CSV table of C-alpha atoms and ligand atoms in Angstrom, one decimal:
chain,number,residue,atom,x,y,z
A,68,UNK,CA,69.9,144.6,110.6
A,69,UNK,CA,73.7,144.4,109.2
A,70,UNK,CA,73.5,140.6,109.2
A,71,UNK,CA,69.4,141.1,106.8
A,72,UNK,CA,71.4,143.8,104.4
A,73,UNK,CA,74.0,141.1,103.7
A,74,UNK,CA,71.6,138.5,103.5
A,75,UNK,CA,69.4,140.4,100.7
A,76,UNK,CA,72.7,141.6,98.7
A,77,UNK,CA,74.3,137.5,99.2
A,78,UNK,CA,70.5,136.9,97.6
A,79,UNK,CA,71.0,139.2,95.0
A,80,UNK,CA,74.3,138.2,93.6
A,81,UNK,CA,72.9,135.4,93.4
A,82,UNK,CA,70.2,136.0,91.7
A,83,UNK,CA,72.1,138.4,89.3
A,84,UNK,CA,74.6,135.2,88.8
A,85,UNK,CA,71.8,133.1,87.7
A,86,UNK,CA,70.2,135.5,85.0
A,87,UNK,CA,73.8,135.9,84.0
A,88,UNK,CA,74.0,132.0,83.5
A,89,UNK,CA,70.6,132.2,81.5
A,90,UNK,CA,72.4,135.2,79.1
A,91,UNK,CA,70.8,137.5,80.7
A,92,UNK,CA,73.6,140.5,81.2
A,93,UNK,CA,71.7,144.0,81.0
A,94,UNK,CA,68.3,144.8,83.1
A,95,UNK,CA,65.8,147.1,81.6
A,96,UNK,CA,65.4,150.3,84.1
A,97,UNK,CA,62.0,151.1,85.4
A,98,UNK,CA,59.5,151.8,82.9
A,99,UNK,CA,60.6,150.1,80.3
A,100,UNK,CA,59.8,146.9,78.2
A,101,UNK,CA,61.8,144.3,78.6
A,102,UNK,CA,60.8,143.1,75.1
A,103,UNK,CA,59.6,145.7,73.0
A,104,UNK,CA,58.5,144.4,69.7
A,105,UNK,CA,61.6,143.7,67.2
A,106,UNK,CA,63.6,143.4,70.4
A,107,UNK,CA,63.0,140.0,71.2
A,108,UNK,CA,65.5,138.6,74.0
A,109,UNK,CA,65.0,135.1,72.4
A,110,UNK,CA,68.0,133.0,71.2
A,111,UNK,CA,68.1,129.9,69.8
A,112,UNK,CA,70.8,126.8,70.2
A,113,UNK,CA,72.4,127.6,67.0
A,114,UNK,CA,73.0,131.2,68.3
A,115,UNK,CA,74.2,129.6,71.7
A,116,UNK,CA,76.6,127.2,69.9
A,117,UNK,CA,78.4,130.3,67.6
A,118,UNK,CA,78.4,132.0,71.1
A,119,UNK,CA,80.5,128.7,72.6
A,120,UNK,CA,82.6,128.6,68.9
A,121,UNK,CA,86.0,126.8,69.5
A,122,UNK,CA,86.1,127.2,73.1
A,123,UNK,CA,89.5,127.6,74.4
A,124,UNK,CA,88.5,129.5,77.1
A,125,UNK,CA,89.4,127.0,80.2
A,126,UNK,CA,92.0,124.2,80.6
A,127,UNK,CA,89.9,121.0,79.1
A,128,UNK,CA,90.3,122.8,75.5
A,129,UNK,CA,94.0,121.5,75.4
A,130,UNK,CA,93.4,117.9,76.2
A,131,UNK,CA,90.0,117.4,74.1
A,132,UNK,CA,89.6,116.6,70.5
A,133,UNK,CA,85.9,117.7,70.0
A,134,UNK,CA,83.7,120.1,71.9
A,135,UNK,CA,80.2,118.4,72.8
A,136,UNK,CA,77.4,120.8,72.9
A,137,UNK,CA,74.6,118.7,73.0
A,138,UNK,CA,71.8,117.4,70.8
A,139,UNK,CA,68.4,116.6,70.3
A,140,UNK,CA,64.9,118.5,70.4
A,141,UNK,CA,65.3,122.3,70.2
A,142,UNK,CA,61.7,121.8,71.9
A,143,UNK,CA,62.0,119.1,74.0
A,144,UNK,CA,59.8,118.6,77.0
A,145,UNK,CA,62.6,116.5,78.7
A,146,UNK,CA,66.1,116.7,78.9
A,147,UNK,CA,69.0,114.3,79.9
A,148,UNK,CA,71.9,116.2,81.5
A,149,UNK,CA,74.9,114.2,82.2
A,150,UNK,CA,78.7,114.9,83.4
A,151,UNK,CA,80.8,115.1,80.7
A,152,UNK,CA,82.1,113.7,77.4
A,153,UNK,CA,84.4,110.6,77.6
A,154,UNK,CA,86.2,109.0,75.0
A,155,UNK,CA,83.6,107.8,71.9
A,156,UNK,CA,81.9,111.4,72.8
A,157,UNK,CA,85.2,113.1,72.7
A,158,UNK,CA,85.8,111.9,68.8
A,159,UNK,CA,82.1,111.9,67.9
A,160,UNK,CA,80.9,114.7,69.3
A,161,UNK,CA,78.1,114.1,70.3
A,162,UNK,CA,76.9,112.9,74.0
A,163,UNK,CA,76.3,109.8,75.5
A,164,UNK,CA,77.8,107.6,72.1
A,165,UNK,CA,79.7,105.3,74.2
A,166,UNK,CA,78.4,102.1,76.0
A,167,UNK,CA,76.7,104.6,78.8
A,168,UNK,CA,75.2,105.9,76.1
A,169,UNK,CA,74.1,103.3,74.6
A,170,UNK,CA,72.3,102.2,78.3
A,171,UNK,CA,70.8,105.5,77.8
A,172,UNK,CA,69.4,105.1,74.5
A,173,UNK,CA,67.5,102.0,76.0
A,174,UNK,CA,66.5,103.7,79.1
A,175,UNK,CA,64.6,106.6,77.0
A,176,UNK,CA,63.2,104.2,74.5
A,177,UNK,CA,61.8,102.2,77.3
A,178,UNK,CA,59.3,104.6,78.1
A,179,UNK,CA,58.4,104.8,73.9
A,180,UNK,CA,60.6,108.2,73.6
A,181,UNK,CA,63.3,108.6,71.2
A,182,UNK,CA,66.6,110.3,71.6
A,183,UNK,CA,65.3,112.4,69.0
A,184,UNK,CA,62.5,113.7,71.1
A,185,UNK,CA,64.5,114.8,73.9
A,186,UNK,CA,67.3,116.9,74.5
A,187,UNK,CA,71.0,115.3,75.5
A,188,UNK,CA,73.7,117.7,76.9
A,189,UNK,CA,76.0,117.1,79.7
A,190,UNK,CA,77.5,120.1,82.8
A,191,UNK,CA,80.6,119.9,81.0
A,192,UNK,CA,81.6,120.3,77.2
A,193,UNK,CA,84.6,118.9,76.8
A,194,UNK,CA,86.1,115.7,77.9
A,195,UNK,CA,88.4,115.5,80.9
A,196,UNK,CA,91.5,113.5,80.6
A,197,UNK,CA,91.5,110.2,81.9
A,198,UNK,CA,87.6,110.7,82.2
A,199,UNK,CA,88.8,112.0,85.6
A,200,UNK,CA,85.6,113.9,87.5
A,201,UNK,CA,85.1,117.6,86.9
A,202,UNK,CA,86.7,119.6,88.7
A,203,UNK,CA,85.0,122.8,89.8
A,204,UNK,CA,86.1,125.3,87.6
A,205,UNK,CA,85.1,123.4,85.2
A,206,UNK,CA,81.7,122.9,86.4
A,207,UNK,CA,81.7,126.5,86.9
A,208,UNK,CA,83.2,127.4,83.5
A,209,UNK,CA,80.6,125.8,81.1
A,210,UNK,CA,78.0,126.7,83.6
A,211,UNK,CA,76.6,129.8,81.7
A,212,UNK,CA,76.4,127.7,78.6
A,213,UNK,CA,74.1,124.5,79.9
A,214,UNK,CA,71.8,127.5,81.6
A,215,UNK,CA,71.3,129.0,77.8
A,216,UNK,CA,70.7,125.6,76.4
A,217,UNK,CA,68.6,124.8,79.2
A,218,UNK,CA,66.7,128.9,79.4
A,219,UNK,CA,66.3,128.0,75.0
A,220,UNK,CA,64.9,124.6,75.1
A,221,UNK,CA,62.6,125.7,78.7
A,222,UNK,CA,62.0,121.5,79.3
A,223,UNK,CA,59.0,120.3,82.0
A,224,UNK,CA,61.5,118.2,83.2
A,225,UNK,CA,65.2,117.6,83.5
A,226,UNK,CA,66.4,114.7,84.7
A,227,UNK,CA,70.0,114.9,86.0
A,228,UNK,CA,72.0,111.9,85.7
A,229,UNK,CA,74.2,110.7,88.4
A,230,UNK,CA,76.2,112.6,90.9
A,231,UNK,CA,77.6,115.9,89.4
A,232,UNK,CA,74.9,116.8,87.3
A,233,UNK,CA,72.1,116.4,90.2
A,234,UNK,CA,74.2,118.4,92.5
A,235,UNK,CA,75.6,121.3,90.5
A,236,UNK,CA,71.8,121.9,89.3
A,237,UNK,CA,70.4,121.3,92.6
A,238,UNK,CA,73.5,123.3,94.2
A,239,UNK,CA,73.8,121.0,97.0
A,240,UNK,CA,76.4,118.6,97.7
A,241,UNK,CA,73.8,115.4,99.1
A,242,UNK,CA,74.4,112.3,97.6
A,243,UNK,CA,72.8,111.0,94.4
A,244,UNK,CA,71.2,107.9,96.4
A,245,UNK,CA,69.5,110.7,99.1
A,246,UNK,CA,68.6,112.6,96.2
A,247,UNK,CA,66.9,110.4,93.5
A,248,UNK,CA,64.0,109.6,92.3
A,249,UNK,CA,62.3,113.2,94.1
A,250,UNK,CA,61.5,115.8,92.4
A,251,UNK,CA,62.9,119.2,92.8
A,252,UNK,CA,62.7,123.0,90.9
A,253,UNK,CA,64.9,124.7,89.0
A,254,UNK,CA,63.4,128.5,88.3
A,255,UNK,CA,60.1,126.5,87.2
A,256,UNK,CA,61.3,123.4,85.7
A,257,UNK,CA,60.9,120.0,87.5
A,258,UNK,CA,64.7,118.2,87.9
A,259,UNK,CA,64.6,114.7,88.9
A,260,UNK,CA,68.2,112.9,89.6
A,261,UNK,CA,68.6,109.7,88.8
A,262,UNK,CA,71.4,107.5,88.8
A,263,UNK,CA,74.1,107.7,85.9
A,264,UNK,CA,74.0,105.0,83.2
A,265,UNK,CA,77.7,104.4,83.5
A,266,UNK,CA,76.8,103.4,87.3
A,267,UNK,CA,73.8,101.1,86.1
A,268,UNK,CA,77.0,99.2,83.6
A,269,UNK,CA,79.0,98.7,87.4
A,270,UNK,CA,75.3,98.1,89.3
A,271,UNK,CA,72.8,96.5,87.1
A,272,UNK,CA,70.8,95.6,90.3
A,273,UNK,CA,70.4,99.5,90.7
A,274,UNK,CA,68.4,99.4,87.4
A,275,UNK,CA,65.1,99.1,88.7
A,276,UNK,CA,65.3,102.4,90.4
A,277,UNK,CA,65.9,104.4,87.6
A,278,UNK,CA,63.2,102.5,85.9
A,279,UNK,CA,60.5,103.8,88.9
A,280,UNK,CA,62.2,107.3,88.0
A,281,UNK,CA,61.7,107.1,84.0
A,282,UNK,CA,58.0,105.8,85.1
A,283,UNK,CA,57.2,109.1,87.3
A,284,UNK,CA,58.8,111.3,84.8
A,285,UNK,CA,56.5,109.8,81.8
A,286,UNK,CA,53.6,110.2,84.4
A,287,UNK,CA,54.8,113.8,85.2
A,288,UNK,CA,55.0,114.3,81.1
A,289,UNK,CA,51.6,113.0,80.9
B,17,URA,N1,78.9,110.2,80.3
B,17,URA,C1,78.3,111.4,80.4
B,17,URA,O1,78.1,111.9,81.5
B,17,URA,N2,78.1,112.1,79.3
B,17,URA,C2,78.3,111.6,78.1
B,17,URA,O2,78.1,112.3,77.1
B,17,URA,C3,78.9,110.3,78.0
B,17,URA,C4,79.1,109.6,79.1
């Protein structure tokens, strides 16, 4: 009995920790709307972006020049998330500038999409020195953030490029080559992984995989 209570309220928190991410801080107490006319809940990225300002929040603020929120289609069916900025995003501000970037440009106009169609953003905002990984605090920091972009723009499909994306949307720690190329759910969004384009630039031969992914997520698109 002790060990279902602690179950449910391990459940809840986590439940609670996931509207939280979405900007969801206040529940509305029985009987009432949750959106009573004139009291629409809805945001948009702008409002998300004033929210983030000139975050110096966490550590990375010292180290970066520019923060990189994102860009693209406010109402984008798909959207790219990657890790994090590195250097030519870091000065541009913008994600996925560099030669990754440019891979990834090629990738979504392979499948006749633009990068103006989709949305680009990455689990981190600012870039970490040396391009080192994220560390989890990090991850953890901007969280709340990539949920509001993600609860605005409400995507069919994300797909979650390379390692740390996949696995801090997923919440799992299974590798990017167990997890790719299936399709998984998000609160009602489809995420498929696929491998990052920085590791296509060190594993061109991997290429063809990611091109079977873009091919289902078109299909999935429809
Ligand atoms: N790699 C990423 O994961 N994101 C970027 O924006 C650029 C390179």
């Amino acid at each position: 009995m002790d060990e279902n209570i602690n179950e449910l309220i391990s459940d809840l928190k986590t439940y609670l920790e996931y509207l939280k991410g979405m900007g969801i801080d206040t529940l509305p107490a029985s009987g009432m709307k949750a959106d009573e006319p004139g009291q629409s809940t809805m945001i948009t990225l702008e409002e998300v972006r004033k929210e983030l300002g000139d975050c110096k929040r966490w550590k990375l603020h010292r180290t970066r020049k520019t923060i990189v929120f994102g860009e693209g289609n406010e109402k984008a069916t798909l959207m790219f998330i990657g890790e994090g900025p590195g250097y030519d995003e870091d000065v541009q501000g913008r994600p996925f500038v560099g030669k990754a970037g440019q891979l990834l440009t090629k990738i979504i106009q392979s499948v006749n999409l633009s990068r103006e169609e989709v949305y680009i953003a990455n689990i981190i905002k600012c870039r970490p020195p040396q391009n080192r990984n994220p560390e989890l605090d990090e991850i953890q920091n901007c969280h709340p953030f990539l949920m509001k972009q993600i609860s605005v723009i409400q995507p069919k499909i994300i797909c979650a490029l390379g390692t740390f994306s996949a696995q801090t949307l997923l919440k799992t720690d299974t590798k990017i080559t167990a997890l790719r190329g299936k399709l998984y759910d998000l609160e009602g969004i489809k995420v498929i992984p696929t491998y990052h384009p920085a590791f296509l630039l060190r594993n061109p031969e991997r290429k063809r995989e990611v091109w079977e992914d873009m091919k289902k997520i078109v299909e999935l698109l429809g």
